[in-house]
mmCIF file of N, CA and C in Angstrom:
data_model
loop_
_atom_site.group_PDB
_atom_site.id
_atom_site.type_symbol
_atom_site.label_atom_id
_atom_site.label_comp_id
_atom_site.label_asym_id
_atom_site.label_seq_id
_atom_site.Cartn_x
_atom_site.Cartn_y
_atom_site.Cartn_z
ATOM 1 N N MET A 1 -14.364 -60.037 -27.832
ATOM 2 C CA MET A 1 -14.239 -59.424 -29.135
ATOM 3 C C MET A 1 -15.608 -59.433 -29.818
ATOM 4 N N TRP A 2 -15.995 -58.294 -30.333
ATOM 5 C CA TRP A 2 -17.238 -58.164 -31.080
ATOM 6 C C TRP A 2 -16.948 -57.501 -32.425
ATOM 7 N N VAL A 3 -17.555 -58.022 -33.477
ATOM 8 C CA VAL A 3 -17.465 -57.415 -34.810
ATOM 9 C C VAL A 3 -18.870 -57.426 -35.398
ATOM 10 N N ARG A 4 -19.283 -56.298 -35.942
ATOM 11 C CA ARG A 4 -20.563 -56.228 -36.651
ATOM 12 C C ARG A 4 -20.288 -55.651 -38.024
ATOM 13 N N ARG A 5 -20.754 -56.330 -39.046
ATOM 14 C CA ARG A 5 -20.471 -55.901 -40.411
ATOM 15 C C ARG A 5 -21.663 -56.217 -41.301
ATOM 16 N N THR A 6 -21.889 -55.358 -42.273
ATOM 17 C CA THR A 6 -22.869 -55.641 -43.311
ATOM 18 C C THR A 6 -22.130 -56.252 -44.495
ATOM 19 N N ILE A 7 -22.636 -57.360 -44.969
ATOM 20 C CA ILE A 7 -22.052 -58.048 -46.127
ATOM 21 C C ILE A 7 -23.042 -57.925 -47.280
ATOM 22 N N GLU A 8 -22.600 -57.317 -48.360
ATOM 23 C CA GLU A 8 -23.451 -57.150 -49.537
ATOM 24 C C GLU A 8 -23.180 -58.292 -50.512
ATOM 25 N N LEU A 9 -24.229 -59.009 -50.865
ATOM 26 C CA LEU A 9 -24.124 -60.097 -51.833
ATOM 27 C C LEU A 9 -24.694 -59.627 -53.167
ATOM 28 N N ALA A 10 -23.998 -59.936 -54.226
ATOM 29 C CA ALA A 10 -24.453 -59.548 -55.565
ATOM 30 C C ALA A 10 -25.775 -60.233 -55.890
ATOM 31 N N ALA A 11 -26.543 -59.596 -56.767
ATOM 32 C CA ALA A 11 -27.813 -60.178 -57.219
ATOM 33 C C ALA A 11 -27.548 -61.529 -57.873
ATOM 34 N N ARG A 12 -28.453 -62.448 -57.598
ATOM 35 C CA ARG A 12 -28.369 -63.790 -58.185
ATOM 36 C C ARG A 12 -29.753 -64.180 -58.693
ATOM 37 N N PRO A 13 -29.806 -65.110 -59.629
ATOM 38 C CA PRO A 13 -31.122 -65.586 -60.078
ATOM 39 C C PRO A 13 -31.775 -66.433 -59.002
ATOM 40 N N ARG A 14 -33.037 -66.707 -59.189
ATOM 41 C CA ARG A 14 -33.735 -67.561 -58.244
ATOM 42 C C ARG A 14 -32.995 -68.889 -58.116
ATOM 43 N N GLY A 15 -32.866 -69.356 -56.875
ATOM 44 C CA GLY A 15 -32.186 -70.616 -56.632
ATOM 45 C C GLY A 15 -31.463 -70.604 -55.300
ATOM 46 N N PHE A 16 -30.710 -71.656 -55.063
ATOM 47 C CA PHE A 16 -29.969 -71.854 -53.821
ATOM 48 C C PHE A 16 -28.482 -71.722 -54.152
ATOM 49 N N HIS A 17 -27.824 -70.730 -53.568
ATOM 50 C CA HIS A 17 -26.463 -70.365 -53.942
ATOM 51 C C HIS A 17 -25.534 -70.466 -52.741
ATOM 52 N N LEU A 18 -24.409 -71.152 -52.907
ATOM 53 C CA LEU A 18 -23.414 -71.226 -51.841
ATOM 54 C C LEU A 18 -22.706 -69.882 -51.698
ATOM 55 N N VAL A 19 -22.681 -69.361 -50.475
ATOM 56 C CA VAL A 19 -22.029 -68.071 -50.219
ATOM 57 C C VAL A 19 -21.031 -68.169 -49.063
ATOM 58 N N THR A 20 -20.682 -69.376 -48.659
ATOM 59 C CA THR A 20 -19.772 -69.554 -47.528
ATOM 60 C C THR A 20 -18.486 -68.774 -47.732
ATOM 61 N N ARG A 21 -17.867 -68.920 -48.875
ATOM 62 C CA ARG A 21 -16.588 -68.247 -49.147
ATOM 63 C C ARG A 21 -16.736 -66.733 -49.048
ATOM 64 N N GLU A 22 -17.813 -66.182 -49.604
ATOM 65 C CA GLU A 22 -18.019 -64.730 -49.539
ATOM 66 C C GLU A 22 -18.154 -64.245 -48.105
ATOM 67 N N VAL A 23 -18.884 -65.006 -47.295
ATOM 68 C CA VAL A 23 -19.075 -64.623 -45.898
ATOM 69 C C VAL A 23 -17.735 -64.656 -45.163
ATOM 70 N N VAL A 24 -16.993 -65.733 -45.317
ATOM 71 C CA VAL A 24 -15.705 -65.867 -44.620
ATOM 72 C C VAL A 24 -14.734 -64.781 -45.076
ATOM 73 N N GLU A 25 -14.678 -64.510 -46.369
ATOM 74 C CA GLU A 25 -13.759 -63.487 -46.877
ATOM 75 C C GLU A 25 -14.119 -62.090 -46.377
ATOM 76 N N ALA A 26 -15.392 -61.853 -46.097
ATOM 77 C CA ALA A 26 -15.826 -60.546 -45.597
ATOM 78 C C ALA A 26 -15.530 -60.355 -44.116
ATOM 79 N N LEU A 27 -15.085 -61.423 -43.450
ATOM 80 C CA LEU A 27 -14.833 -61.368 -42.008
ATOM 81 C C LEU A 27 -13.416 -61.845 -41.683
ATOM 82 N N PRO A 28 -12.389 -61.056 -42.028
ATOM 83 C CA PRO A 28 -11.020 -61.473 -41.736
ATOM 84 C C PRO A 28 -10.772 -61.659 -40.233
ATOM 85 N N GLU A 29 -11.606 -61.055 -39.402
ATOM 86 C CA GLU A 29 -11.457 -61.193 -37.945
ATOM 87 C C GLU A 29 -11.715 -62.612 -37.460
ATOM 88 N N LEU A 30 -12.343 -63.442 -38.283
ATOM 89 C CA LEU A 30 -12.540 -64.845 -37.904
ATOM 90 C C LEU A 30 -11.220 -65.497 -37.509
ATOM 91 N N ASP A 31 -10.147 -65.116 -38.203
ATOM 92 C CA ASP A 31 -8.824 -65.684 -37.926
ATOM 93 C C ASP A 31 -8.382 -65.476 -36.482
ATOM 94 N N GLU A 32 -8.901 -64.438 -35.846
ATOM 95 C CA GLU A 32 -8.476 -64.072 -34.492
ATOM 96 C C GLU A 32 -9.280 -64.770 -33.395
ATOM 97 N N VAL A 33 -10.339 -65.480 -33.748
ATOM 98 C CA VAL A 33 -11.251 -66.031 -32.744
ATOM 99 C C VAL A 33 -10.884 -67.476 -32.413
ATOM 100 N N GLU A 34 -10.646 -67.728 -31.138
ATOM 101 C CA GLU A 34 -10.386 -69.089 -30.662
ATOM 102 C C GLU A 34 -11.699 -69.859 -30.523
ATOM 103 N N VAL A 35 -12.687 -69.242 -29.890
ATOM 104 C CA VAL A 35 -14.003 -69.853 -29.726
ATOM 105 C C VAL A 35 -15.048 -68.740 -29.732
ATOM 106 N N GLY A 36 -16.150 -68.961 -30.451
ATOM 107 C CA GLY A 36 -17.165 -67.921 -30.527
ATOM 108 C C GLY A 36 -18.336 -68.341 -31.396
ATOM 109 N N LEU A 37 -19.110 -67.339 -31.781
ATOM 110 C CA LEU A 37 -20.294 -67.551 -32.610
ATOM 111 C C LEU A 37 -20.361 -66.477 -33.688
ATOM 112 N N LEU A 38 -20.871 -66.870 -34.836
ATOM 113 C CA LEU A 38 -21.174 -65.937 -35.909
ATOM 114 C C LEU A 38 -22.667 -66.007 -36.165
ATOM 115 N N HIS A 39 -23.322 -64.873 -36.046
ATOM 116 C CA HIS A 39 -24.753 -64.791 -36.350
ATOM 117 C C HIS A 39 -24.909 -64.037 -37.665
ATOM 118 N N LEU A 40 -25.693 -64.592 -38.582
ATOM 119 C CA LEU A 40 -25.983 -63.967 -39.868
ATOM 120 C C LEU A 40 -27.481 -63.732 -39.980
ATOM 121 N N LEU A 41 -27.853 -62.528 -40.378
ATOM 122 C CA LEU A 41 -29.259 -62.179 -40.607
ATOM 123 C C LEU A 41 -29.389 -61.596 -41.996
ATOM 124 N N ILE A 42 -30.286 -62.151 -42.803
ATOM 125 C CA ILE A 42 -30.558 -61.570 -44.116
ATOM 126 C C ILE A 42 -31.661 -60.534 -43.934
ATOM 127 N N ARG A 43 -31.451 -59.357 -44.484
ATOM 128 C CA ARG A 43 -32.371 -58.237 -44.255
ATOM 129 C C ARG A 43 -33.402 -58.111 -45.376
ATOM 130 N N HIS A 44 -34.013 -59.226 -45.708
ATOM 131 C CA HIS A 44 -35.001 -59.243 -46.789
ATOM 132 C C HIS A 44 -36.092 -60.250 -46.438
ATOM 133 N N THR A 45 -37.277 -60.048 -46.997
ATOM 134 C CA THR A 45 -38.402 -60.952 -46.701
ATOM 135 C C THR A 45 -38.715 -61.913 -47.833
ATOM 136 N N SER A 46 -37.939 -61.854 -48.909
ATOM 137 C CA SER A 46 -38.177 -62.777 -50.020
ATOM 138 C C SER A 46 -36.929 -63.587 -50.364
ATOM 139 N N ALA A 47 -36.014 -63.663 -49.410
ATOM 140 C CA ALA A 47 -34.828 -64.512 -49.517
ATOM 141 C C ALA A 47 -34.539 -65.038 -48.114
ATOM 142 N N SER A 48 -33.758 -66.093 -48.036
ATOM 143 C CA SER A 48 -33.484 -66.686 -46.728
ATOM 144 C C SER A 48 -32.077 -67.251 -46.704
ATOM 145 N N LEU A 49 -31.704 -67.766 -45.541
ATOM 146 C CA LEU A 49 -30.413 -68.422 -45.353
ATOM 147 C C LEU A 49 -30.655 -69.853 -44.911
ATOM 148 N N ALA A 50 -29.757 -70.743 -45.306
ATOM 149 C CA ALA A 50 -29.840 -72.139 -44.874
ATOM 150 C C ALA A 50 -28.427 -72.701 -44.811
ATOM 151 N N LEU A 51 -28.293 -73.779 -44.082
ATOM 152 C CA LEU A 51 -27.034 -74.512 -43.989
ATOM 153 C C LEU A 51 -27.307 -75.915 -44.497
ATOM 154 N N ASN A 52 -26.552 -76.331 -45.532
ATOM 155 C CA ASN A 52 -26.799 -77.661 -46.075
ATOM 156 C C ASN A 52 -25.628 -78.108 -46.933
ATOM 157 N N GLU A 53 -25.836 -79.146 -47.705
ATOM 158 C CA GLU A 53 -24.854 -79.812 -48.568
ATOM 159 C C GLU A 53 -24.091 -78.807 -49.431
ATOM 160 N N ASN A 54 -22.763 -78.864 -49.379
ATOM 161 C CA ASN A 54 -21.965 -77.886 -50.120
ATOM 162 C C ASN A 54 -21.227 -78.469 -51.327
ATOM 163 N N ALA A 55 -21.413 -79.740 -51.618
ATOM 164 C CA ALA A 55 -20.626 -80.365 -52.682
ATOM 165 C C ALA A 55 -21.410 -80.558 -53.976
ATOM 166 N N SER A 56 -22.587 -81.120 -53.902
ATOM 167 C CA SER A 56 -23.325 -81.476 -55.115
ATOM 168 C C SER A 56 -24.315 -80.382 -55.519
ATOM 169 N N PRO A 57 -24.168 -79.821 -56.725
ATOM 170 C CA PRO A 57 -25.143 -78.848 -57.208
ATOM 171 C C PRO A 57 -26.533 -79.454 -57.386
ATOM 172 N N GLU A 58 -26.612 -80.776 -57.478
ATOM 173 C CA GLU A 58 -27.922 -81.425 -57.600
ATOM 174 C C GLU A 58 -28.783 -81.167 -56.365
ATOM 175 N N VAL A 59 -28.161 -81.095 -55.208
ATOM 176 C CA VAL A 59 -28.914 -80.827 -53.976
ATOM 177 C C VAL A 59 -29.592 -79.464 -54.076
ATOM 178 N N ARG A 60 -28.867 -78.456 -54.550
ATOM 179 C CA ARG A 60 -29.438 -77.118 -54.670
ATOM 180 C C ARG A 60 -30.569 -77.098 -55.693
ATOM 181 N N ARG A 61 -30.408 -77.814 -56.797
ATOM 182 C CA ARG A 61 -31.481 -77.886 -57.796
ATOM 183 C C ARG A 61 -32.705 -78.611 -57.234
ATOM 184 N N ASP A 62 -32.474 -79.672 -56.461
ATOM 185 C CA ASP A 62 -33.592 -80.413 -55.862
ATOM 186 C C ASP A 62 -34.340 -79.563 -54.836
ATOM 187 N N PHE A 63 -33.612 -78.771 -54.052
ATOM 188 C CA PHE A 63 -34.279 -77.857 -53.120
ATOM 189 C C PHE A 63 -35.200 -76.919 -53.887
ATOM 190 N N GLU A 64 -34.674 -76.322 -54.949
ATOM 191 C CA GLU A 64 -35.466 -75.382 -55.742
ATOM 192 C C GLU A 64 -36.701 -76.074 -56.321
ATOM 193 N N ALA A 65 -36.534 -77.271 -56.865
ATOM 194 C CA ALA A 65 -37.669 -78.002 -57.441
ATOM 195 C C ALA A 65 -38.720 -78.301 -56.381
ATOM 196 N N TRP A 66 -38.297 -78.730 -55.196
ATOM 197 C CA TRP A 66 -39.253 -79.059 -54.142
ATOM 198 C C TRP A 66 -40.015 -77.811 -53.690
ATOM 199 N N PHE A 67 -39.289 -76.723 -53.440
ATOM 200 C CA PHE A 67 -39.957 -75.503 -52.975
ATOM 201 C C PHE A 67 -40.904 -74.951 -54.032
ATOM 202 N N ASP A 68 -40.547 -75.041 -55.313
ATOM 203 C CA ASP A 68 -41.440 -74.542 -56.360
ATOM 204 C C ASP A 68 -42.732 -75.356 -56.439
ATOM 205 N N ARG A 69 -42.660 -76.650 -56.145
ATOM 206 C CA ARG A 69 -43.877 -77.470 -56.119
ATOM 207 C C ARG A 69 -44.684 -77.252 -54.839
ATOM 208 N N ALA A 70 -43.989 -77.125 -53.719
ATOM 209 C CA ALA A 70 -44.672 -76.969 -52.430
ATOM 210 C C ALA A 70 -45.334 -75.601 -52.283
ATOM 211 N N VAL A 71 -44.719 -74.569 -52.865
ATOM 212 C CA VAL A 71 -45.228 -73.196 -52.757
ATOM 213 C C VAL A 71 -45.311 -72.630 -54.173
ATOM 214 N N PRO A 72 -46.383 -72.975 -54.894
ATOM 215 C CA PRO A 72 -46.449 -72.627 -56.325
ATOM 216 C C PRO A 72 -46.812 -71.168 -56.586
ATOM 217 N N GLU A 73 -46.281 -70.669 -57.684
ATOM 218 C CA GLU A 73 -46.708 -69.355 -58.168
ATOM 219 C C GLU A 73 -48.079 -69.501 -58.828
ATOM 220 N N GLY A 74 -48.831 -68.421 -58.827
ATOM 221 C CA GLY A 74 -50.110 -68.410 -59.531
ATOM 222 C C GLY A 74 -51.228 -69.176 -58.846
ATOM 223 N N ALA A 75 -51.012 -69.574 -57.600
ATOM 224 C CA ALA A 75 -52.082 -70.291 -56.891
ATOM 225 C C ALA A 75 -53.261 -69.335 -56.662
ATOM 226 N N PRO A 76 -54.475 -69.830 -56.767
ATOM 227 C CA PRO A 76 -55.647 -68.945 -56.652
ATOM 228 C C PRO A 76 -55.846 -68.365 -55.254
ATOM 229 N N TYR A 77 -55.186 -68.902 -54.255
ATOM 230 C CA TYR A 77 -55.368 -68.403 -52.883
ATOM 231 C C TYR A 77 -54.449 -67.233 -52.540
ATOM 232 N N TRP A 78 -53.488 -66.869 -53.390
ATOM 233 C CA TRP A 78 -52.636 -65.719 -53.088
ATOM 234 C C TRP A 78 -53.427 -64.430 -53.277
ATOM 235 N N THR A 79 -53.362 -63.545 -52.302
ATOM 236 C CA THR A 79 -54.012 -62.238 -52.434
ATOM 237 C C THR A 79 -52.993 -61.107 -52.540
ATOM 238 N N HIS A 80 -51.780 -61.302 -52.060
ATOM 239 C CA HIS A 80 -50.701 -60.316 -52.163
ATOM 240 C C HIS A 80 -49.999 -60.556 -53.500
ATOM 241 N N THR A 81 -50.486 -59.879 -54.553
ATOM 242 C CA THR A 81 -49.982 -60.164 -55.909
ATOM 243 C C THR A 81 -49.480 -58.919 -56.642
ATOM 244 N N LEU A 82 -49.508 -57.761 -56.012
ATOM 245 C CA LEU A 82 -49.139 -56.523 -56.699
ATOM 246 C C LEU A 82 -47.681 -56.501 -57.156
ATOM 247 N N GLU A 83 -46.798 -57.218 -56.475
ATOM 248 C CA GLU A 83 -45.376 -57.180 -56.808
ATOM 249 C C GLU A 83 -44.957 -58.330 -57.722
ATOM 250 N N GLY A 84 -45.913 -59.007 -58.311
ATOM 251 C CA GLY A 84 -45.602 -60.067 -59.260
ATOM 252 C C GLY A 84 -45.919 -61.446 -58.729
ATOM 253 N N PRO A 85 -46.007 -62.418 -59.621
ATOM 254 C CA PRO A 85 -46.434 -63.761 -59.229
ATOM 255 C C PRO A 85 -45.419 -64.516 -58.364
ATOM 256 N N ASP A 86 -44.154 -64.063 -58.356
ATOM 257 C CA ASP A 86 -43.163 -64.766 -57.529
ATOM 258 C C ASP A 86 -43.040 -64.169 -56.132
ATOM 259 N N ASP A 87 -43.721 -63.045 -55.857
ATOM 260 C CA ASP A 87 -43.503 -62.339 -54.593
ATOM 261 C C ASP A 87 -44.073 -63.064 -53.375
ATOM 262 N N MET A 88 -45.357 -63.366 -53.366
ATOM 263 C CA MET A 88 -45.925 -64.025 -52.184
ATOM 264 C C MET A 88 -45.336 -65.412 -51.975
ATOM 265 N N PRO A 89 -45.158 -66.226 -53.023
ATOM 266 C CA PRO A 89 -44.471 -67.498 -52.801
ATOM 267 C C PRO A 89 -43.069 -67.304 -52.205
ATOM 268 N N ALA A 90 -42.382 -66.232 -52.615
ATOM 269 C CA ALA A 90 -41.051 -65.962 -52.059
ATOM 270 C C ALA A 90 -41.127 -65.675 -50.567
ATOM 271 N N HIS A 91 -42.139 -64.930 -50.145
ATOM 272 C CA HIS A 91 -42.300 -64.640 -48.711
ATOM 273 C C HIS A 91 -42.547 -65.923 -47.917
ATOM 274 N N VAL A 92 -43.368 -66.802 -48.438
ATOM 275 C CA VAL A 92 -43.660 -68.058 -47.739
ATOM 276 C C VAL A 92 -42.404 -68.923 -47.650
ATOM 277 N N LYS A 93 -41.680 -69.039 -48.759
ATOM 278 C CA LYS A 93 -40.449 -69.836 -48.755
ATOM 279 C C LYS A 93 -39.443 -69.267 -47.747
ATOM 280 N N ALA A 94 -39.319 -67.946 -47.718
ATOM 281 C CA ALA A 94 -38.391 -67.310 -46.777
ATOM 282 C C ALA A 94 -38.825 -67.559 -45.330
ATOM 283 N N ALA A 95 -40.123 -67.544 -45.076
ATOM 284 C CA ALA A 95 -40.607 -67.808 -43.721
ATOM 285 C C ALA A 95 -40.342 -69.256 -43.312
ATOM 286 N N LEU A 96 -40.453 -70.179 -44.260
ATOM 287 C CA LEU A 96 -40.201 -71.590 -43.953
ATOM 288 C C LEU A 96 -38.736 -71.848 -43.621
ATOM 289 N N LEU A 97 -37.830 -71.222 -44.347
ATOM 290 C CA LEU A 97 -36.400 -71.455 -44.131
ATOM 291 C C LEU A 97 -35.810 -70.552 -43.055
ATOM 292 N N GLY A 98 -36.284 -69.339 -42.955
ATOM 293 C CA GLY A 98 -35.830 -68.435 -41.914
ATOM 294 C C GLY A 98 -34.790 -67.435 -42.382
ATOM 295 N N PRO A 99 -34.683 -66.334 -41.620
ATOM 296 C CA PRO A 99 -33.802 -65.242 -42.005
ATOM 297 C C PRO A 99 -32.403 -65.291 -41.403
ATOM 298 N N SER A 100 -32.106 -66.294 -40.546
ATOM 299 C CA SER A 100 -30.823 -66.221 -39.850
ATOM 300 C C SER A 100 -30.193 -67.586 -39.607
ATOM 301 N N LEU A 101 -28.878 -67.524 -39.348
ATOM 302 C CA LEU A 101 -28.089 -68.687 -38.949
ATOM 303 C C LEU A 101 -27.171 -68.254 -37.819
ATOM 304 N N THR A 102 -26.959 -69.126 -36.862
ATOM 305 C CA THR A 102 -25.945 -68.916 -35.835
ATOM 306 C C THR A 102 -24.983 -70.097 -35.919
ATOM 307 N N LEU A 103 -23.710 -69.779 -36.183
ATOM 308 C CA LEU A 103 -22.716 -70.803 -36.478
ATOM 309 C C LEU A 103 -21.574 -70.750 -35.467
ATOM 310 N N PRO A 104 -21.060 -71.917 -35.061
ATOM 311 C CA PRO A 104 -19.925 -71.928 -34.138
ATOM 312 C C PRO A 104 -18.625 -71.561 -34.856
ATOM 313 N N VAL A 105 -17.762 -70.867 -34.105
ATOM 314 C CA VAL A 105 -16.437 -70.502 -34.595
ATOM 315 C C VAL A 105 -15.420 -71.140 -33.660
ATOM 316 N N ARG A 106 -14.403 -71.741 -34.264
ATOM 317 C CA ARG A 106 -13.365 -72.382 -33.458
ATOM 318 C C ARG A 106 -12.031 -72.287 -34.186
ATOM 319 N N ARG A 107 -11.025 -71.847 -33.468
ATOM 320 C CA ARG A 107 -9.651 -71.771 -33.988
ATOM 321 C C ARG A 107 -9.559 -71.082 -35.345
ATOM 322 N N GLY A 108 -10.212 -69.951 -35.457
ATOM 323 C CA GLY A 108 -10.060 -69.128 -36.644
ATOM 324 C C GLY A 108 -10.942 -69.451 -37.824
ATOM 325 N N GLY A 109 -11.943 -70.294 -37.644
ATOM 326 C CA GLY A 109 -12.815 -70.608 -38.772
ATOM 327 C C GLY A 109 -14.179 -71.081 -38.327
ATOM 328 N N LEU A 110 -15.064 -71.197 -39.289
ATOM 329 C CA LEU A 110 -16.389 -71.727 -38.995
ATOM 330 C C LEU A 110 -16.257 -73.222 -38.720
ATOM 331 N N GLU A 111 -16.921 -73.674 -37.693
ATOM 332 C CA GLU A 111 -16.864 -75.094 -37.338
ATOM 333 C C GLU A 111 -18.070 -75.809 -37.956
ATOM 334 N N LEU A 112 -17.987 -75.988 -39.268
ATOM 335 C CA LEU A 112 -19.050 -76.634 -40.027
ATOM 336 C C LEU A 112 -18.675 -78.083 -40.283
ATOM 337 N N GLY A 113 -19.690 -78.891 -40.585
ATOM 338 C CA GLY A 113 -19.433 -80.260 -40.997
ATOM 339 C C GLY A 113 -18.737 -80.283 -42.348
ATOM 340 N N THR A 114 -18.132 -81.392 -42.676
ATOM 341 C CA THR A 114 -17.365 -81.538 -43.912
ATOM 342 C C THR A 114 -18.162 -81.115 -45.140
ATOM 343 N N TRP A 115 -19.435 -81.441 -45.180
ATOM 344 C CA TRP A 115 -20.240 -81.197 -46.374
ATOM 345 C C TRP A 115 -21.255 -80.079 -46.165
ATOM 346 N N GLN A 116 -21.009 -79.180 -45.214
ATOM 347 C CA GLN A 116 -21.959 -78.101 -44.957
ATOM 348 C C GLN A 116 -21.483 -76.784 -45.550
ATOM 349 N N GLY A 117 -22.425 -76.030 -46.087
ATOM 350 C CA GLY A 117 -22.148 -74.702 -46.602
ATOM 351 C C GLY A 117 -23.323 -73.786 -46.361
ATOM 352 N N ILE A 118 -23.046 -72.489 -46.386
ATOM 353 C CA ILE A 118 -24.076 -71.465 -46.192
ATOM 354 C C ILE A 118 -24.722 -71.174 -47.537
ATOM 355 N N TYR A 119 -26.040 -71.265 -47.565
ATOM 356 C CA TYR A 119 -26.800 -70.954 -48.780
ATOM 357 C C TYR A 119 -27.474 -69.598 -48.658
ATOM 358 N N LEU A 120 -27.391 -68.821 -49.719
ATOM 359 C CA LEU A 120 -28.340 -67.744 -49.958
ATOM 360 C C LEU A 120 -29.460 -68.383 -50.751
ATOM 361 N N CYS A 121 -30.642 -68.365 -50.216
ATOM 362 C CA CYS A 121 -31.817 -68.939 -50.880
ATOM 363 C C CYS A 121 -32.591 -67.782 -51.505
ATOM 364 N N GLU A 122 -32.424 -67.601 -52.794
ATOM 365 C CA GLU A 122 -33.080 -66.505 -53.501
ATOM 366 C C GLU A 122 -34.400 -67.029 -54.044
ATOM 367 N N HIS A 123 -35.495 -66.442 -53.578
ATOM 368 C CA HIS A 123 -36.816 -66.945 -53.926
ATOM 369 C C HIS A 123 -37.537 -66.101 -54.982
ATOM 370 N N ARG A 124 -36.918 -65.005 -55.411
ATOM 371 C CA ARG A 124 -37.519 -64.178 -56.462
ATOM 372 C C ARG A 124 -36.753 -64.377 -57.761
ATOM 373 N N ASP A 125 -37.449 -64.148 -58.872
ATOM 374 C CA ASP A 125 -36.786 -64.248 -60.166
ATOM 375 C C ASP A 125 -35.672 -63.205 -60.298
ATOM 376 N N ARG A 126 -35.942 -61.999 -59.822
ATOM 377 C CA ARG A 126 -34.957 -60.911 -59.839
ATOM 378 C C ARG A 126 -35.004 -60.202 -58.492
ATOM 379 N N GLY A 127 -34.412 -60.812 -57.508
ATOM 380 C CA GLY A 127 -34.458 -60.263 -56.148
ATOM 381 C C GLY A 127 -33.514 -59.109 -55.909
ATOM 382 N N GLY A 128 -32.516 -58.972 -56.740
ATOM 383 C CA GLY A 128 -31.556 -57.889 -56.564
ATOM 384 C C GLY A 128 -30.468 -58.248 -55.562
ATOM 385 N N PRO A 129 -29.582 -57.297 -55.286
ATOM 386 C CA PRO A 129 -28.532 -57.535 -54.297
ATOM 387 C C PRO A 129 -29.156 -57.833 -52.936
ATOM 388 N N ARG A 130 -28.458 -58.623 -52.137
ATOM 389 C CA ARG A 130 -28.964 -58.986 -50.803
ATOM 390 C C ARG A 130 -27.952 -58.569 -49.753
ATOM 391 N N SER A 131 -28.463 -58.173 -48.606
ATOM 392 C CA SER A 131 -27.641 -57.642 -47.529
ATOM 393 C C SER A 131 -27.734 -58.550 -46.307
ATOM 394 N N LEU A 132 -26.572 -58.917 -45.763
ATOM 395 C CA LEU A 132 -26.508 -59.706 -44.534
ATOM 396 C C LEU A 132 -25.907 -58.849 -43.429
ATOM 397 N N VAL A 133 -26.442 -58.976 -42.229
ATOM 398 C CA VAL A 133 -25.798 -58.405 -41.056
ATOM 399 C C VAL A 133 -25.067 -59.552 -40.379
ATOM 400 N N ALA A 134 -23.751 -59.410 -40.246
ATOM 401 C CA ALA A 134 -22.924 -60.421 -39.592
ATOM 402 C C ALA A 134 -22.487 -59.881 -38.245
ATOM 403 N N THR A 135 -22.730 -60.662 -37.198
ATOM 404 C CA THR A 135 -22.267 -60.318 -35.865
ATOM 405 C C THR A 135 -21.400 -61.463 -35.377
ATOM 406 N N LEU A 136 -20.140 -61.154 -35.150
ATOM 407 C CA LEU A 136 -19.165 -62.147 -34.691
ATOM 408 C C LEU A 136 -18.769 -61.789 -33.271
ATOM 409 N N TRP A 137 -18.852 -62.765 -32.397
ATOM 410 C CA TRP A 137 -18.349 -62.526 -31.052
ATOM 411 C C TRP A 137 -17.668 -63.779 -30.529
ATOM 412 N N GLY A 138 -16.596 -63.527 -29.749
ATOM 413 C CA GLY A 138 -15.856 -64.666 -29.210
ATOM 414 C C GLY A 138 -14.583 -64.234 -28.515
ATOM 415 N N GLU A 139 -13.837 -65.216 -28.077
ATOM 416 C CA GLU A 139 -12.575 -64.995 -27.389
ATOM 417 C C GLU A 139 -11.444 -65.019 -28.406
ATOM 418 N N ARG A 140 -10.530 -64.080 -28.258
ATOM 419 C CA ARG A 140 -9.369 -64.032 -29.150
ATOM 420 C C ARG A 140 -8.451 -65.225 -28.911
ATOM 421 N N ALA A 141 -7.808 -65.641 -29.991
ATOM 422 C CA ALA A 141 -6.844 -66.762 -29.900
ATOM 423 C C ALA A 141 -5.647 -66.377 -29.051
#
């Protein structure tokens, strides 16, 4: 079984946002998969995907604080500045975290750890809507 779908995520402010529920709801075919994989690719260069803590909002705030210190806006070494002061730092942050996730599927759902969730990591102040390509493949239940 193969499913390929584009998932459109609404625009969000800069930060780390849990989108696990949105991804699962966009893929009702997950229910049919006994064992398989879900690959997600974000089609943008200033946002990324990550898998991490899904319970405490403090974790998401701490990620944002760390990345803002590690990759600062307005640094004198940035030369790609035409699209605003948050653009080049956003590209670096996205490169560090990566554009994709591959997740195991088992018995109709994502086989994540108890405290794991899918993050949309928005690195721009106003990044706009974001698009994911979801590819699900596996054996039917």
